Short mmCIF file of C-alpha atoms and ligand atoms in Angstrom, two decimals:
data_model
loop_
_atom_site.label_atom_id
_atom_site.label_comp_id
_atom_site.label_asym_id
_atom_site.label_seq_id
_atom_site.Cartn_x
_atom_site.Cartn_y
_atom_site.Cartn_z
CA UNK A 897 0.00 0.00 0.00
CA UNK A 898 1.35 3.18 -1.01
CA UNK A 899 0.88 6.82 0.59
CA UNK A 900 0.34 9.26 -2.08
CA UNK A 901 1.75 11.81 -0.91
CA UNK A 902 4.04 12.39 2.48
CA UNK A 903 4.70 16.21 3.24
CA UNK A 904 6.85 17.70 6.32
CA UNK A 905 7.03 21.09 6.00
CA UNK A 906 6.04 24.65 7.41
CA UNK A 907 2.96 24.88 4.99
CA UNK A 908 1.68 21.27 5.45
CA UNK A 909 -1.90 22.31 6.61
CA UNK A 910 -2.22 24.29 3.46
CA UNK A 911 -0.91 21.70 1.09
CA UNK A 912 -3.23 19.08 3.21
CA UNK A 913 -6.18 21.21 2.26
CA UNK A 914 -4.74 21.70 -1.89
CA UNK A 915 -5.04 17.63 -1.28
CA UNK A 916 -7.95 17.13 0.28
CA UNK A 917 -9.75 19.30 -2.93
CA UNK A 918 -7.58 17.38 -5.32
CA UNK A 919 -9.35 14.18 -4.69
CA UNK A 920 -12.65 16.08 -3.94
CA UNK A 921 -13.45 14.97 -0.94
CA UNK A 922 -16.04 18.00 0.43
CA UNK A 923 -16.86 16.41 3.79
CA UNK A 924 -14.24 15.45 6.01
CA UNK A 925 -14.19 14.10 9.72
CA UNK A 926 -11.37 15.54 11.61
CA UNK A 927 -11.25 13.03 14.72
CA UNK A 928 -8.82 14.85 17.38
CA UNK A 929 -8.09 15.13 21.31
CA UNK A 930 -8.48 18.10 23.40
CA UNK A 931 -4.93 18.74 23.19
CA UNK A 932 -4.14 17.82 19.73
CA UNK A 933 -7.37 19.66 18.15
CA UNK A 934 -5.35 23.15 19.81
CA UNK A 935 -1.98 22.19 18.59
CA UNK A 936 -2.72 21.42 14.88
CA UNK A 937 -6.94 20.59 14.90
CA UNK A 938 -7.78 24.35 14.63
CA UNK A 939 -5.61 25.62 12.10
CA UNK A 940 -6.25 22.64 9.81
CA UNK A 941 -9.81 23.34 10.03
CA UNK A 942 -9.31 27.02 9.36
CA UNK A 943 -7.29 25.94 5.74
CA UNK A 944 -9.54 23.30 5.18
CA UNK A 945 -13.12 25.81 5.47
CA UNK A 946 -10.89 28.63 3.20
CA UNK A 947 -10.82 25.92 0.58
CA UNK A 948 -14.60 25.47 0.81
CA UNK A 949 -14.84 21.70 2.77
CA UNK A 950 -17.43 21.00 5.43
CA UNK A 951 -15.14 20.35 8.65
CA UNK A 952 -16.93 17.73 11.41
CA UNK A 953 -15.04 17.72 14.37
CA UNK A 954 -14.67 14.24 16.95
CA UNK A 955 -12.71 14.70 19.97
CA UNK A 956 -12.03 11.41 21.71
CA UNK A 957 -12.99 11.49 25.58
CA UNK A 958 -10.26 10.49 27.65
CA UNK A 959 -10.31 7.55 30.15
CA UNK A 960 -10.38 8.35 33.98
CA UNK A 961 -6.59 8.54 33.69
CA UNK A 962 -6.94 11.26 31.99
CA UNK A 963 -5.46 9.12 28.60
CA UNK A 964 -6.99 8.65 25.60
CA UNK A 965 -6.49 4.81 24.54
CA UNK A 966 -7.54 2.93 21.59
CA UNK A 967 -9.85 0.67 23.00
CA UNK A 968 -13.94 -0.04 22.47
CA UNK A 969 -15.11 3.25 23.95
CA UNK A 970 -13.46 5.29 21.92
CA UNK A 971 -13.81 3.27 18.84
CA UNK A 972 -17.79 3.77 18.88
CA UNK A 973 -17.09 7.13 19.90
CA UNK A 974 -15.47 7.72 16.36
CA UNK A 975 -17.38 5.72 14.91
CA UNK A 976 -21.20 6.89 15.63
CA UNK A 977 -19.41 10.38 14.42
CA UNK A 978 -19.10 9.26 10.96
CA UNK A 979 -22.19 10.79 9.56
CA UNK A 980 -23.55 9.69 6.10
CA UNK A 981 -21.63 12.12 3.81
CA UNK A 982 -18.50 12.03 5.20
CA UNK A 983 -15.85 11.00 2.04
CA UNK A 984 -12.95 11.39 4.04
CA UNK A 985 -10.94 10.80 7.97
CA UNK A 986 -8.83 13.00 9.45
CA UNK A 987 -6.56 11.89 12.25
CA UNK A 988 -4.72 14.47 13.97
CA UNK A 989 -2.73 13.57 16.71
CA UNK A 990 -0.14 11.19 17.89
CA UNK A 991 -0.13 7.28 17.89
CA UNK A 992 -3.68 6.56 19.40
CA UNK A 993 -5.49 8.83 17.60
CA UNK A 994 -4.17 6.96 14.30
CA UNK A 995 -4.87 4.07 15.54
CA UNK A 996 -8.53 5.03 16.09
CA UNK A 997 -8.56 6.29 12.95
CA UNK A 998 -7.12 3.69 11.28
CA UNK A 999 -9.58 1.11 12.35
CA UNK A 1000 -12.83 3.68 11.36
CA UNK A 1001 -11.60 3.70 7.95
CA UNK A 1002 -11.16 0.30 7.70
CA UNK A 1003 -14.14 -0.23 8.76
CA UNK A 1004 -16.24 1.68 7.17
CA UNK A 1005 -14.07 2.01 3.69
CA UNK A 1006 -13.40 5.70 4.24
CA UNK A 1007 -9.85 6.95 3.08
CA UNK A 1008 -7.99 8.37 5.92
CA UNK A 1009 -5.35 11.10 5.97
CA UNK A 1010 -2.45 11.52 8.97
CA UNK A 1011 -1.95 14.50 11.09
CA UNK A 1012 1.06 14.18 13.16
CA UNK A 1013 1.47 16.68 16.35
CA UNK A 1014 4.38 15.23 17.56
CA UNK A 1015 7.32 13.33 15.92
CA UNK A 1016 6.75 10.17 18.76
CA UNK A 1017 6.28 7.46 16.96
CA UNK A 1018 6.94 5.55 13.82
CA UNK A 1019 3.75 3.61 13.16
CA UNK A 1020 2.06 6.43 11.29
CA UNK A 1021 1.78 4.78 8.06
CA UNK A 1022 1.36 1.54 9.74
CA UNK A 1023 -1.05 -0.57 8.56
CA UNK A 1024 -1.29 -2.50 12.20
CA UNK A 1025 -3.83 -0.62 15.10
CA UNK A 1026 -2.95 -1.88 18.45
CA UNK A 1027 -6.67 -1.57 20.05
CA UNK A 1028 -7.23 -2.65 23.57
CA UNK A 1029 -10.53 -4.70 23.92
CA UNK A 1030 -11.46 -6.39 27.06
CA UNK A 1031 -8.42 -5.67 28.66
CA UNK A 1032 -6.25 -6.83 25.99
CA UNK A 1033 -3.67 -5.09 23.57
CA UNK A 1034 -3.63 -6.98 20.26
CA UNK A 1035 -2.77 -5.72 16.81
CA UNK A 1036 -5.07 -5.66 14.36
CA UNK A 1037 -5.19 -5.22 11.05
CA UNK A 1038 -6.36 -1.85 8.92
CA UNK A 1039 -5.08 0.65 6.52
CA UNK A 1040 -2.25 2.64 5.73
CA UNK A 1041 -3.15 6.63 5.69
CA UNK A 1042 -4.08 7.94 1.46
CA UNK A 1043 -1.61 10.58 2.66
CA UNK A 1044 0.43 12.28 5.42
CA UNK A 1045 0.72 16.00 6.41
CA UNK A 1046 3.03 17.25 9.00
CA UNK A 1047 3.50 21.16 9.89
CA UNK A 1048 6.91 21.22 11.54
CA UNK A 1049 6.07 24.10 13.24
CA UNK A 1050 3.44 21.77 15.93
CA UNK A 1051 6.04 19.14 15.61
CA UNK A 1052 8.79 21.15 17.11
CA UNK A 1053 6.16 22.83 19.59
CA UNK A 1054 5.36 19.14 20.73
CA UNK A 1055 5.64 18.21 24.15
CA UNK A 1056 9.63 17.35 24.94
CA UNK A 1057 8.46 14.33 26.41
CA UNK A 1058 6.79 13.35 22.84
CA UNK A 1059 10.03 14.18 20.89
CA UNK A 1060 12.24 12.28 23.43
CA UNK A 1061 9.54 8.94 22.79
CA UNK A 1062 10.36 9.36 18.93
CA UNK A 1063 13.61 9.07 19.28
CA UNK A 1064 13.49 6.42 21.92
CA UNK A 1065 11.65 4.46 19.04
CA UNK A 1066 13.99 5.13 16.81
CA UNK A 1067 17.06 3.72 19.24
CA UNK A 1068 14.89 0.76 19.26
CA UNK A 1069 16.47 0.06 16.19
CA UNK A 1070 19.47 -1.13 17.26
CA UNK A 1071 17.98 -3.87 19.22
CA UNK A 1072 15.29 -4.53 16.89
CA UNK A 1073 17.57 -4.70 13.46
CA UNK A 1074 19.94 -7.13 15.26
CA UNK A 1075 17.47 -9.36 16.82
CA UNK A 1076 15.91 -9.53 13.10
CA UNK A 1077 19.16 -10.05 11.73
CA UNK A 1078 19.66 -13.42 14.15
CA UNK A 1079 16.21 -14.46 13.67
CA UNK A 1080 16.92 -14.53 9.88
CA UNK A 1081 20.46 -16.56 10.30
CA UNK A 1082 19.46 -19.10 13.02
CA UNK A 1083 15.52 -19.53 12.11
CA UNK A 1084 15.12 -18.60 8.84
CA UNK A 1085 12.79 -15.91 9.62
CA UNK A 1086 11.57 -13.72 6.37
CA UNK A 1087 14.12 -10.93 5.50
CA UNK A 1088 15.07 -8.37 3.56
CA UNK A 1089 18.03 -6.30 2.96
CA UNK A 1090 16.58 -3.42 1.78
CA UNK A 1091 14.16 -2.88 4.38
CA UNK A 1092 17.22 -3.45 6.89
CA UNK A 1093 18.88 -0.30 4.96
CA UNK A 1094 16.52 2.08 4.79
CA UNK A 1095 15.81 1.67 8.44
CA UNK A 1096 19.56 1.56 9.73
CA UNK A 1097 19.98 4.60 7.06
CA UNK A 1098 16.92 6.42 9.78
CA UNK A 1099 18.33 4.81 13.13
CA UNK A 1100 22.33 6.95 11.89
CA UNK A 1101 20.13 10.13 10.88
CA UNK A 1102 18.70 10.41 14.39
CA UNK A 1103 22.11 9.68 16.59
CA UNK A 1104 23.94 11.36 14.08
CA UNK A 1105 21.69 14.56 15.10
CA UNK A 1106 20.96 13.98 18.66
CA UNK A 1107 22.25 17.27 19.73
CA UNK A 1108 19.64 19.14 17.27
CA UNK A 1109 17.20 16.70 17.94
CA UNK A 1110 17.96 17.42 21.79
CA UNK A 1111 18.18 21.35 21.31
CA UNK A 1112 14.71 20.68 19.13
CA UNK A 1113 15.79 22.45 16.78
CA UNK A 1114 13.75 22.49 13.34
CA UNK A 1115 16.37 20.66 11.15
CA UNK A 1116 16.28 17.84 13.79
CA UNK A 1117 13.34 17.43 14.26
CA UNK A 1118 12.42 16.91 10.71
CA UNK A 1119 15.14 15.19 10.69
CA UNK A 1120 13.42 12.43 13.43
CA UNK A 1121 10.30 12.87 11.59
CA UNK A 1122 11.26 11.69 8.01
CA UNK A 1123 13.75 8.82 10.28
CA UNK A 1124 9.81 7.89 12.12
CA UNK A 1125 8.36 8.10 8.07
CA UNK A 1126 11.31 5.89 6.53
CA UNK A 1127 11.38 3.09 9.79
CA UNK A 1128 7.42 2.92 9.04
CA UNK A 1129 8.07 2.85 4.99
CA UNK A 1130 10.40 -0.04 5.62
CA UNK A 1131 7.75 -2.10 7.64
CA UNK A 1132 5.11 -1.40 4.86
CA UNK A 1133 7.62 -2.66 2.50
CA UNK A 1134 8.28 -5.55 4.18
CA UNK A 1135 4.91 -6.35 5.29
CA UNK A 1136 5.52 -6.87 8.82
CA UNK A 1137 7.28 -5.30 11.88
CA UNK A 1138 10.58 -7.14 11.82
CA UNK A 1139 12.52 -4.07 11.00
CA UNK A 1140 11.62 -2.23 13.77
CA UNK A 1141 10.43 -4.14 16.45
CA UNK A 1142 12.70 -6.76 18.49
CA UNK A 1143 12.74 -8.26 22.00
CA UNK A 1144 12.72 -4.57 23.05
CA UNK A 1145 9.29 -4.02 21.61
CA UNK A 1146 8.27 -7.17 23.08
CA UNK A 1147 9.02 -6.22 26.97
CA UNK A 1148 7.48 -2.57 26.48
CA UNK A 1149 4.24 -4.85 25.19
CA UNK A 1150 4.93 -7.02 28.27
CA UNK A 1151 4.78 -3.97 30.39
CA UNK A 1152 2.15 -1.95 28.50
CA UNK A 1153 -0.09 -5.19 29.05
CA UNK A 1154 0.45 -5.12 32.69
CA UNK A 1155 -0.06 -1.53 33.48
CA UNK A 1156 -3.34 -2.35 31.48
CA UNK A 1157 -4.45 -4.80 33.94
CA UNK A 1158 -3.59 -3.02 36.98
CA UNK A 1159 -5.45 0.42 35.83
CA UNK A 1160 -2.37 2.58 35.78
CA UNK A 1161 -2.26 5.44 33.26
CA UNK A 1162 -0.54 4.49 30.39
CA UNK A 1163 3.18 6.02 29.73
CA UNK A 1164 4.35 6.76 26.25
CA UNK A 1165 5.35 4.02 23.77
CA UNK A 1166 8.57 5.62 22.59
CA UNK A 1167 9.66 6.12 26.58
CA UNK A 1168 9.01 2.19 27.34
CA UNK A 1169 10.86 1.41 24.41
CA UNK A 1170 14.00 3.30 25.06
CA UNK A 1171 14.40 2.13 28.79
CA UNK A 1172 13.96 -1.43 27.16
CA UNK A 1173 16.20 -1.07 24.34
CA UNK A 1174 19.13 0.00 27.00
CA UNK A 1175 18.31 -3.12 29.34
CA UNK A 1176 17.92 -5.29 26.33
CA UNK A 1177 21.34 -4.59 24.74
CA UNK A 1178 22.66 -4.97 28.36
CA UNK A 1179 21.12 -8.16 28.40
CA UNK A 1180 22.71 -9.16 24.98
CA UNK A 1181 25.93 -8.05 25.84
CA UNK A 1182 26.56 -9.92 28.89
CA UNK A 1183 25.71 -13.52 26.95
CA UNK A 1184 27.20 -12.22 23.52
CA UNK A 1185 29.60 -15.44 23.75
CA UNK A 1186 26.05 -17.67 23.97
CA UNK A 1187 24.91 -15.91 20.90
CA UNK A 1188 27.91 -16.15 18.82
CA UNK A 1189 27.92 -19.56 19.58
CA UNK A 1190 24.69 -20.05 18.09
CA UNK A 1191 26.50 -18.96 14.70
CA UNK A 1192 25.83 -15.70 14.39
CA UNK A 1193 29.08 -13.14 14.21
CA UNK A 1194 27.68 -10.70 11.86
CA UNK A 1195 25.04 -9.43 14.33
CA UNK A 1196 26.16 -5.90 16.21
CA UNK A 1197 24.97 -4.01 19.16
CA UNK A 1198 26.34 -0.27 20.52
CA UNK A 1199 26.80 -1.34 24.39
CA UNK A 1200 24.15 -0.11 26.47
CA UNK A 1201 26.23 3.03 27.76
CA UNK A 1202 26.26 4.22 24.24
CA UNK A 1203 22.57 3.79 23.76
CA UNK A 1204 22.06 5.12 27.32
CA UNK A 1205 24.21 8.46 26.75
CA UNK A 1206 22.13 9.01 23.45
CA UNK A 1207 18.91 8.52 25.32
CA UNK A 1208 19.92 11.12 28.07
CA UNK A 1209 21.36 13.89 25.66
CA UNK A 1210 17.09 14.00 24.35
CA UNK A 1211 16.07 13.51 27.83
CA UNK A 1212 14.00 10.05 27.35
CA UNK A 1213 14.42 7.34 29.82
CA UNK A 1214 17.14 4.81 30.38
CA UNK A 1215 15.79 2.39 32.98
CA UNK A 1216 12.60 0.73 33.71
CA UNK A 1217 12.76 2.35 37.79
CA UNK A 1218 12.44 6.01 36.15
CA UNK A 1219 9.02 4.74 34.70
CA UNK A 1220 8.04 2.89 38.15
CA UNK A 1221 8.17 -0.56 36.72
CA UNK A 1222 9.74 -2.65 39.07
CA UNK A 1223 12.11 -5.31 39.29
CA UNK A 1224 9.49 -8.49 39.36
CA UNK A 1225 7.88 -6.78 36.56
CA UNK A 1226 11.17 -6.34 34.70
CA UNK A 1227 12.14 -10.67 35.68
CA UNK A 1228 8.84 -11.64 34.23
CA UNK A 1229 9.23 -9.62 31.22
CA UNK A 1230 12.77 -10.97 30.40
CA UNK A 1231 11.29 -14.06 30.82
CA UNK A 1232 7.98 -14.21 29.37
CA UNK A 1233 7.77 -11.60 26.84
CA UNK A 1234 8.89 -13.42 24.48
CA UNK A 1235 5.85 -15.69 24.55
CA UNK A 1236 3.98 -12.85 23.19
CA UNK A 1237 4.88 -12.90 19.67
CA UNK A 1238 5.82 -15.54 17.23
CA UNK A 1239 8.93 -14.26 16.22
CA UNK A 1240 12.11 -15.16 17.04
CA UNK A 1241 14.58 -13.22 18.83
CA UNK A 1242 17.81 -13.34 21.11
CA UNK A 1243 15.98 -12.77 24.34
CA UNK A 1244 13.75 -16.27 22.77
CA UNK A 1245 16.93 -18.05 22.24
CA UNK A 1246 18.31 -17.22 25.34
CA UNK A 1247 15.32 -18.21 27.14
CA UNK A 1248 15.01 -21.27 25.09
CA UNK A 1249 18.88 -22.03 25.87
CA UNK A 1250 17.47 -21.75 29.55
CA UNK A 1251 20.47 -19.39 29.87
CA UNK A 1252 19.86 -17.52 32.99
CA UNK A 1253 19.53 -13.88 32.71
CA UNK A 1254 21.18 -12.59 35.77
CA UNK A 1255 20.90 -9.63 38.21
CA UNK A 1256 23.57 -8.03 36.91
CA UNK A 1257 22.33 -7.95 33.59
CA UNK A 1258 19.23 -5.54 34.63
CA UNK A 1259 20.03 -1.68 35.26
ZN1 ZN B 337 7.71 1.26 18.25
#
């Protein structure tokens, strides 16, 4: 599935409303949050009534946590505000708000267009929708967006805490790559080269940059941007999420699932990422002579210093304690979140090796 047309620049809004009159579409559905309709919702709307397009406006009620999640209620919520007439689905805001999005216009067969307010993930132009229903976080399977439209002005305005998530998902890639990588040479797991590339080519972009990224400055955080667009153009192209989600993806699921059960408000995906990425190549590290006995020698990881110092510099989190997930949690996950997904991975082999992950090995 191709996007037709992917814009980051300063006039985005106005070339999303040249776009939206291009494929004359006259009744759009702008589905937003409180806080993402004032960052970007507004102004879109304003571009998008100049150019003579009927603007209906969902805002997504969030839980009692004050979050909004993907999950049943706000699902119907978007959906019962899809009134007959509407050609088209806006979805401005960060990852949720895609997601709900996403799923409407599967649904219901009405094209969808992405927003972004903040650079903090790279699912985007996914064409999975982690929804919670009944409790549970699964993936599930919609549409890509016809097209995406990101002002860098709103980006750079984002929330720091937003911005450091990003590139916490972009660090990911270390893990991810290389667990993908030793999937592929001791299971025979799908792979391709190219898709490895173009997301290793967005992991150097954003440590190259850090200290713009850090000082959010506007060439670095279009830089993270287009590295978020590229990791999620490499996934389309290979179909599935190898290239950018590993073991460290898994644990943040393993945790994600958890603070689920137990009611707690939800922290950001990019932030559970990066603390898992660090303890992950920690992890990896200390049994490196277990997995290059299992054959594999072309496989690198940065040690989790590296990764750590990168992580600090954008102020995003390089521990599971400075998100209040605590040790047990942190055992289980190392041992069981690798159950969650049929993929292979180090953290599986080592588990599988019954290798015991130490202490030591956790930050
Ligand atoms: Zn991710």
């Amino acid at each position: 599935m191709n996007n037709e047309k992917i814009v980051v620049e300063r006039d985005a809004f106005a070339q999303c409303a040249e776009y939206v009159k291009s494929k004359n579409w006259t009744n759009v559905l702008l589905i937003a949050d409180e806080h993402t309709k004032k960052a970007a919702g507004d102004e879109l709307a304003e571009h998008l009534t100049g150019a003579g397009i009927k603007v209906n406006l969902c805002m997504i009620d969030p839980d009692k946590n004050g979050d909004v999640k993907a999950d049943e209620v706000s699902l119907v919520q978007a959906l019962l505000a899809i009134d007959q007439g509407v050609d088209s689905l806006l979805a401005v805001g960060a990852g949720t708000i895609h997601d709900i999005t996403r799923f409407c216009s599967d649904k219901t067969g009405i094209p969808f267009v992405s927003i972004p307010t903040a650079p903090s993930v790279d699912g985007f132009t996914s064409v999975g929708a982690p929804l919670v229903v009944r409790g549970t976080k699964t993936t599930f399977k919609a549409v890509s967006p016809a097209a995406l439209f990101a002002d860098i002005e709103v980006l750079t305005n984002a929330p720091p805490q937003m911005i450091a998530a990003g590139f916490g998902d972009m660090t990911a890639k270390f893990t991810s790559l290389a667990d993908w990588r030793f999937s592929h040479l001791t299971a025979g797991e799908p792979y391709s080269e190219e898709a490895a590339a173009i997301t290793e080519r967005a992991l150097w972009q954003c440590v190259d940059h850090v200290e713009q990224i850090a000082a959010k400055e506007e060439e670095g955080i279009r830089i993270l941007m287009n590295a978020l667009i590229e990791s999620g153009k490499a996934m389309l192209l290979f179909g599935q999420s190898h290239p950018a989600s590993g073991a460290e993806h898994h644990l943040s699921h393993f945790w994600e699932m958890d603070f689920i059960k137990k009611g707690r408000p939800q922290i950001l995906h990019g932030a559970k990422v990066a603390a898992a990425t660090v303890l992950i190549a920690a992890v990896y590290k200390q049994y490196w002579p277990e997995i290059e006995k299992a054959g594999v020698t072309t496989v690198k990881i940065p040690d989790a210093d590296f990764i750590a110092g990168l992580l600090e510099r954008v102020g995003a989190p390089v521990s599971p304690a400075e998100l209040h997930i605590d040790q047990d949690l942190v055992a289980a996950s190392l041992h069981h979140a690798h159950k969650l997904r049929d993929r292979h991975t180090m953290l599986r082999f080592l588990n599988e090796q019954h290798i015991e992950i130490k202490k030591e090995a956790l930050r």
